[in-house]
Coordinates of N, CA and C in Angstrom, one line a residue:
I484 N 10.4 -33.6 -21.4 CA 10.7 -34.3 -20.1 C 10.4 -35.7 -20.3
I485 N 11.4 -36.5 -20.0 CA 11.2 -38.0 -20.1 C 11.0 -38.5 -18.6
G486 N 9.9 -39.1 -18.4 CA 9.5 -39.5 -17.0 C 10.1 -40.8 -16.7
G487 N 9.8 -41.3 -15.5 CA 10.2 -42.6 -15.0 C 11.6 -42.6 -14.4
N488 N 12.3 -41.5 -14.3 CA 13.6 -41.4 -13.7 C 13.5 -40.7 -12.4
E489 N 14.3 -41.2 -11.4 CA 14.4 -40.5 -10.1 C 15.2 -39.2 -10.2
L490 N 14.6 -38.2 -9.6 CA 15.4 -36.9 -9.6 C 16.3 -36.9 -8.4
R491 N 17.5 -36.4 -8.6 CA 18.5 -36.3 -7.6 C 19.4 -35.1 -7.8
G492 N 19.9 -34.6 -6.7 CA 20.8 -33.5 -6.8 C 20.5 -32.3 -5.9
C493 N 21.3 -31.3 -6.0 CA 21.1 -30.1 -5.1 C 21.1 -28.9 -6.0
I494 N 20.3 -27.9 -5.6 CA 20.4 -26.6 -6.3 C 20.3 -25.6 -5.2
T495 N 20.9 -24.4 -5.5 CA 20.8 -23.3 -4.6 C 19.8 -22.3 -5.2
V496 N 18.8 -22.0 -4.4 CA 17.8 -21.1 -4.9 C 18.2 -19.7 -4.4
Q497 N 18.3 -18.8 -5.4 CA 18.8 -17.4 -5.1 C 17.6 -16.6 -4.5
N498 N 17.9 -15.8 -3.5 CA 16.8 -15.0 -3.0 C 16.5 -13.9 -4.0
C499 N 15.3 -13.4 -3.9 CA 14.9 -12.3 -4.8 C 14.8 -11.0 -4.1
K500 N 15.0 -9.9 -4.8 CA 15.0 -8.6 -4.1 C 13.7 -8.2 -3.6
N501 N 12.6 -8.7 -4.2 CA 11.2 -8.4 -3.6 C 11.0 -9.0 -2.3
A502 N 11.7 -10.1 -2.0 CA 11.6 -10.7 -0.6 C 12.6 -10.0 0.3
I503 N 13.8 -9.7 -0.2 CA 14.9 -9.2 0.7 C 14.6 -7.7 1.1
L504 N 14.2 -6.9 0.2 CA 14.1 -5.5 0.5 C 13.1 -5.2 1.7
P505 N 11.9 -5.8 1.8 CA 11.1 -5.5 3.0 C 11.8 -6.1 4.3
I506 N 12.5 -7.2 4.1 CA 13.2 -7.8 5.3 C 14.3 -6.9 5.8
M507 N 15.0 -6.3 4.8 CA 16.0 -5.3 5.2 C 15.4 -4.1 6.0
A508 N 14.3 -3.6 5.5 CA 13.6 -2.5 6.2 C 13.2 -3.0 7.5
A509 N 12.6 -4.2 7.7 CA 12.2 -4.7 9.0 C 13.3 -4.8 10.0
C510 N 14.5 -4.9 9.5 CA 15.6 -5.1 10.4 C 15.8 -3.9 11.4
I511 N 15.3 -2.7 11.0 CA 15.4 -1.6 11.9 C 14.4 -1.6 13.0
L512 N 13.5 -2.6 13.0 CA 12.6 -2.8 14.2 C 13.4 -3.4 15.4
N513 N 14.5 -3.9 15.1 CA 15.3 -4.7 16.1 C 16.6 -3.9 16.4
E514 N 17.0 -3.9 17.7 CA 18.2 -3.2 18.0 C 19.4 -4.1 18.1
K515 N 19.2 -5.4 17.7 CA 20.3 -6.3 17.7 C 20.8 -6.6 16.2
E516 N 22.0 -7.2 16.1 CA 22.5 -7.5 14.8 C 21.8 -8.6 14.1
V517 N 21.5 -8.4 12.9 CA 20.8 -9.4 12.1 C 21.7 -9.8 10.9
C518 N 21.8 -11.1 10.6 CA 22.6 -11.5 9.5 C 21.6 -12.2 8.5
L519 N 21.6 -11.7 7.3 CA 20.8 -12.2 6.2 C 21.7 -12.9 5.2
H520 N 21.3 -14.1 4.8 CA 22.1 -14.9 3.9 C 21.6 -15.0 2.5
N521 N 22.4 -15.3 1.6 CA 22.0 -15.6 0.2 C 21.4 -14.3 -0.5
I522 N 22.1 -13.2 -0.2 CA 21.6 -11.9 -0.7 C 22.2 -11.6 -2.1
P523 N 21.4 -11.4 -3.1 CA 21.9 -11.1 -4.4 C 22.6 -9.7 -4.5
K524 N 23.6 -9.6 -5.3 CA 24.3 -8.3 -5.5 C 23.5 -7.5 -6.6
L525 N 22.6 -6.6 -6.2 CA 21.8 -5.9 -7.1 C 21.8 -4.4 -6.8
L526 N 21.5 -3.5 -7.7 CA 21.5 -2.1 -7.5 C 20.5 -1.7 -6.4
D527 N 19.3 -2.4 -6.4 CA 18.3 -2.1 -5.4 C 18.7 -2.4 -4.0
I528 N 19.5 -3.5 -3.9 CA 20.0 -3.9 -2.6 C 21.0 -2.8 -2.1
D529 N 21.9 -2.4 -3.0 CA 22.9 -1.3 -2.7 C 22.2 0.0 -2.3
N530 N 21.1 0.3 -3.0 CA 20.4 1.5 -2.7 C 19.7 1.4 -1.3
M531 N 19.2 0.2 -0.9 CA 18.6 0.1 0.4 C 19.7 0.2 1.5
L532 N 20.9 -0.3 1.2 CA 22.0 -0.2 2.1 C 22.4 1.3 2.3
K533 N 22.4 2.1 1.2 CA 22.6 3.5 1.3 C 21.6 4.2 2.2
I534 N 20.3 3.8 2.0 CA 19.2 4.4 2.8 C 19.4 4.1 4.3
L535 N 19.7 2.8 4.5 CA 19.9 2.4 5.9 C 21.1 3.2 6.6
H536 N 22.2 3.4 5.8 CA 23.3 4.1 6.3 C 22.9 5.6 6.6
A537 N 22.1 6.2 5.8 CA 21.6 7.5 6.0 C 20.8 7.6 7.3
L538 N 20.2 6.5 7.7 CA 19.4 6.5 9.0 C 20.3 6.3 10.2
G539 N 21.6 6.1 9.9 CA 22.5 5.8 11.0 C 22.7 4.3 11.4
V540 N 22.2 3.5 10.5 CA 22.2 2.0 10.7 C 23.5 1.5 10.1
K541 N 24.1 0.6 10.8 CA 25.3 -0.1 10.3 C 24.8 -1.3 9.5
A542 N 25.2 -1.3 8.2 CA 24.8 -2.3 7.3 C 25.9 -2.6 6.3
E543 N 26.2 -3.9 6.1 CA 27.3 -4.3 5.1 C 26.9 -5.5 4.4
L544 N 27.2 -5.5 3.1 CA 26.9 -6.7 2.3 C 28.3 -7.2 1.8
K545 N 28.6 -8.4 2.1 CA 29.9 -9.0 1.7 C 29.7 -10.5 1.4
E546 N 30.0 -10.9 0.2 CA 29.9 -12.3 -0.2 C 28.6 -13.0 0.1
G547 N 27.5 -12.3 -0.3 CA 26.2 -12.8 -0.2 C 25.6 -12.7 1.2
E548 N 26.3 -12.2 2.2 CA 25.8 -12.0 3.5 C 25.6 -10.5 3.8
C549 N 24.5 -10.2 4.4 CA 24.2 -8.8 4.8 C 24.0 -8.8 6.3
V550 N 24.9 -8.0 6.9 CA 24.8 -7.8 8.4 C 24.2 -6.4 8.6
I551 N 23.2 -6.4 9.4 CA 22.5 -5.1 9.7 C 22.4 -5.0 11.2
N552 N 22.8 -3.8 11.7 CA 22.7 -3.5 13.1 C 22.1 -2.1 13.3
A553 N 20.8 -2.1 13.7 CA 20.1 -0.8 13.8 C 20.1 -0.2 15.2
S554 N 21.0 -0.7 16.0 CA 21.0 -0.2 17.4 C 21.4 1.3 17.4
S555 N 22.1 1.7 16.3 CA 22.5 3.1 16.2 C 21.6 4.0 15.3
L556 N 20.3 3.5 15.1 CA 19.4 4.3 14.3 C 19.2 5.7 15.0
E557 N 19.5 6.7 14.2 CA 19.6 8.1 14.7 C 18.5 9.0 14.1
I558 N 18.1 8.7 12.9 CA 17.4 9.6 12.1 C 16.1 8.9 11.6
N559 N 15.0 9.7 11.6 CA 13.7 9.1 11.2 C 13.2 9.8 9.9
S560 N 14.1 10.4 9.2 CA 13.6 11.0 7.9 C 14.6 10.7 6.8
L561 N 14.0 10.6 5.6 CA 14.8 10.4 4.4 C 14.5 11.4 3.4
D562 N 15.5 11.9 2.7 CA 15.3 12.9 1.7 C 14.9 12.4 0.4
Q563 N 14.5 13.3 -0.5 CA 13.9 12.9 -1.8 C 15.0 12.2 -2.6
E564 N 16.2 12.6 -2.6 CA 17.3 12.0 -3.4 C 17.4 10.5 -3.1
L565 N 17.4 10.1 -1.8 CA 17.5 8.7 -1.4 C 16.3 7.9 -1.8
C566 N 15.1 8.5 -1.5 CA 13.9 7.7 -1.7 C 13.6 7.6 -3.2
S567 N 14.1 8.5 -4.0 CA 13.8 8.4 -5.4 C 14.6 7.3 -6.1
T568 N 15.5 6.7 -5.5 CA 16.3 5.7 -6.1 C 15.7 4.3 -5.9
L569 N 14.7 4.2 -5.1 CA 14.2 2.9 -4.7 C 12.7 2.9 -4.4
R570 N 11.9 2.2 -5.1 CA 10.5 2.0 -4.8 C 10.3 1.5 -3.4
S571 N 11.1 0.5 -3.0 CA 11.0 -0.2 -1.8 C 11.3 0.7 -0.6
S572 N 11.7 2.0 -0.8 CA 12.0 2.8 0.3 C 10.7 3.0 1.1
I573 N 9.5 2.8 0.5 CA 8.2 2.9 1.2 C 8.1 2.0 2.4
F574 N 8.9 0.8 2.4 CA 8.8 -0.1 3.5 C 9.4 0.5 4.8
L575 N 10.2 1.5 4.6 CA 10.8 2.1 5.8 C 9.8 2.9 6.6
L576 N 8.7 3.3 5.9 CA 7.6 4.1 6.6 C 7.1 3.4 7.8
G577 N 6.6 2.2 7.6 CA 6.0 1.4 8.7 C 7.1 1.1 9.7
A578 N 8.3 0.7 9.3 CA 9.3 0.3 10.3 C 9.7 1.5 11.1
L579 N 9.9 2.7 10.5 CA 10.3 3.9 11.2 C 9.2 4.3 12.2
I580 N 8.0 4.3 11.8 CA 6.9 4.7 12.7 C 6.9 3.7 13.9
A581 N 7.1 2.4 13.7 CA 7.0 1.5 14.8 C 8.2 1.7 15.7
R582 N 9.4 2.0 15.1 CA 10.6 2.1 16.0 C 10.7 3.5 16.6
A583 N 10.5 4.6 15.8 CA 10.8 5.9 16.3 C 9.5 6.7 16.6
K584 N 8.4 6.2 16.2 CA 7.0 6.8 16.4 C 6.8 8.0 15.5
R585 N 7.8 8.3 14.6 CA 7.7 9.4 13.7 C 8.5 9.1 12.5
A586 N 8.0 9.5 11.3 CA 8.8 9.3 10.1 C 8.5 10.4 9.1
V587 N 9.5 10.8 8.4 CA 9.3 11.7 7.3 C 10.1 11.1 6.1
I588 N 9.3 10.7 5.0 CA 10.0 10.2 3.8 C 9.4 10.9 2.6
S589 N 10.2 10.9 1.6 CA 9.7 11.4 0.3 C 9.0 10.2 -0.5
F590 N 8.2 10.6 -1.5 CA 7.6 9.6 -2.3 C 8.6 8.7 -2.9
P591 N 8.4 7.4 -2.9 CA 9.4 6.5 -3.5 C 9.5 6.6 -5.0
G592 N 10.6 6.2 -5.5 CA 10.8 6.2 -7.0 C 11.4 4.9 -7.4
G593 N 12.1 4.8 -8.5 CA 12.9 3.7 -8.9 C 12.1 2.6 -9.6
C594 N 10.8 2.7 -9.8 CA 10.1 1.7 -10.5 C 9.6 2.1 -11.8
E595 N 9.9 1.3 -12.8 CA 9.5 1.7 -14.2 C 8.5 0.8 -14.8
I596 N 7.8 0.0 -14.0 CA 6.8 -0.9 -14.6 C 5.4 -0.4 -14.5
G597 N 5.2 0.9 -14.3 CA 3.9 1.4 -14.3 C 3.5 2.0 -13.0
A598 N 2.3 2.6 -12.9 CA 1.8 3.2 -11.7 C 1.4 2.2 -10.7
R599 N 2.0 2.4 -9.5 CA 1.6 1.5 -8.3 C 1.5 2.5 -7.2
P600 N 0.3 3.0 -6.9 CA 0.1 4.0 -5.9 C 0.4 3.5 -4.5
I601 N 0.7 4.4 -3.6 CA 1.0 4.0 -2.3 C -0.1 4.5 -1.3
D602 N -1.2 4.9 -1.9 CA -2.4 5.3 -1.0 C -2.8 4.2 -0.1
V603 N -2.7 3.0 -0.5 CA -3.2 1.9 0.3 C -2.3 1.7 1.5
H604 N -1.0 2.1 1.4 CA -0.1 2.1 2.5 C -0.5 3.2 3.5
I605 N -0.7 4.3 3.0 CA -1.1 5.5 3.8 C -2.4 5.3 4.5
K606 N -3.4 4.9 3.8 CA -4.7 4.6 4.4 C -4.7 3.6 5.5
G607 N -3.9 2.5 5.2 CA -3.8 1.4 6.2 C -3.1 1.9 7.5
L608 N -2.1 2.8 7.4 CA -1.4 3.3 8.5 C -2.3 4.2 9.3
E609 N -3.1 5.0 8.6 CA -4.1 5.9 9.2 C -5.1 5.1 10.0
E610 N -5.6 3.9 9.4 CA -6.5 3.1 10.1 C -5.9 2.5 11.4
L611 N -4.6 2.5 11.5 CA -3.9 2.0 12.7 C -3.6 3.1 13.6
G612 N -4.0 4.3 13.3 CA -3.9 5.4 14.3 C -2.8 6.4 13.9
A613 N -2.1 6.2 12.8 CA -1.0 7.2 12.4 C -1.7 8.5 11.9
Q614 N -1.1 9.6 12.3 CA -1.5 10.9 11.8 C -0.6 11.2 10.6
I615 N -1.1 11.3 9.4 CA -0.3 11.5 8.2 C -0.6 12.7 7.5
I616 N 0.4 13.5 7.1 CA 0.2 14.7 6.3 C 1.1 14.5 5.0
V617 N 0.5 14.6 3.9 CA 1.2 14.5 2.6 C 1.4 16.0 2.2
E618 N 2.6 16.4 2.1 CA 2.9 17.8 1.8 C 4.0 17.8 0.7
D619 N 3.8 18.5 -0.4 CA 4.7 18.5 -1.5 C 5.0 17.1 -1.9
S620 N 6.3 16.7 -1.7 CA 6.7 15.3 -2.1 C 7.0 14.5 -0.9
Q621 N 6.6 15.0 0.3 CA 6.9 14.3 1.6 C 5.7 13.7 2.2
I622 N 5.9 12.6 2.9 CA 4.9 11.9 3.7 C 5.4 12.1 5.2
I623 N 4.6 12.8 6.0 CA 5.0 13.1 7.3 C 4.1 12.3 8.3
C624 N 4.7 11.5 9.1 CA 3.9 10.6 9.9 C 4.2 10.7 11.4
D625 N 3.1 10.8 12.2 CA 3.2 10.8 13.6 C 2.5 9.5 14.1
G626 N 3.3 8.6 14.7 CA 2.8 7.3 15.1 C 2.6 7.2 16.6
T627 N 2.6 8.3 17.3 CA 2.5 8.2 18.8 C 1.2 7.6 19.3
N628 N 0.1 7.7 18.5 CA -1.2 7.1 18.9 C -1.6 5.9 18.2
M629 N -0.6 5.1 17.7 CA -1.0 3.9 16.9 C -1.5 2.8 17.8
H630 N -2.3 2.0 17.2 CA -3.0 0.9 17.9 C -3.2 -0.3 16.9
S631 N -3.5 -1.4 17.5 CA -3.7 -2.6 16.6 C -5.1 -2.4 15.9
G632 N -5.4 -3.2 14.9 CA -6.6 -3.1 14.3 C -6.8 -4.1 13.1
T633 N -7.9 -4.1 12.6 CA -8.2 -4.9 11.4 C -8.3 -4.0 10.2
I634 N -7.6 -4.3 9.1 CA -7.5 -3.4 8.0 C -8.0 -4.2 6.8
N635 N -8.9 -3.6 6.0 CA -9.4 -4.2 4.8 C -8.8 -3.3 3.6
L636 N -7.8 -3.8 2.9 CA -7.2 -3.1 1.8 C -8.2 -3.0 0.7
S637 N -8.1 -1.8 0.0 CA -9.0 -1.6 -1.2 C -8.7 -2.5 -2.3
F638 N -7.5 -3.0 -2.4 CA -7.1 -4.0 -3.4 C -5.9 -4.8 -2.8
A639 N -5.7 -6.0 -3.3 CA -4.6 -6.9 -2.8 C -3.3 -6.2 -3.0
S640 N -2.5 -6.1 -2.0 CA -1.1 -5.5 -2.1 C -0.2 -6.2 -1.1
V641 N 0.7 -7.0 -1.6 CA 1.7 -7.6 -0.8 C 2.5 -6.6 -0.1
G642 N 3.0 -5.6 -0.8 CA 3.8 -4.5 -0.2 C 3.2 -3.8 0.9
A643 N 1.9 -3.4 0.7 CA 1.2 -2.7 1.8 C 1.0 -3.6 3.0
T644 N 0.7 -4.9 2.7 CA 0.5 -5.8 3.8 C 1.8 -5.9 4.6
E645 N 3.0 -6.0 4.0 CA 4.3 -6.1 4.7 C 4.5 -4.8 5.5
N646 N 4.2 -3.7 4.9 CA 4.5 -2.4 5.5 C 3.6 -2.3 6.8
L647 N 2.3 -2.6 6.6 CA 1.4 -2.5 7.8 C 1.7 -3.5 8.9
M648 N 2.2 -4.6 8.5 CA 2.6 -5.6 9.6 C 3.8 -5.0 10.4
M649 N 4.6 -4.3 9.8 CA 5.7 -3.7 10.5 C 5.2 -2.6 11.5

């Protein structure tokens, strides 16, 4: 780097999937149309769109824009085949409980960078009043008695924090 020169110009910063996927899940909290811009064309984004479609949500990605309309959300459960394609399917747990007061999802998959348990998500939701049963490969949640609260996570987790905020 040679200093002493003024920097000028414009760059476009591409969104990253780790930011977009929880935002896409959070879109089901709203019954209005949401338009997300600067969305990368990635397999994980496509898989989240498939999961949203399976829930009855209208979602389309075209030319870097993703339009999501969850007013037609019909289903509050996801099968193992869908959840196994995407680690970020866990974000739908908090969003579905908040919107439908009940959620049934399978354990998430799709991540090959090592063990990242979801117990912190489950424990946090229980601290907020969710009744959760883990049975076989499913997480069954009843959120009818949820309440606000203060949660102290056993370790720092951005994903669990995002999920619990939903």
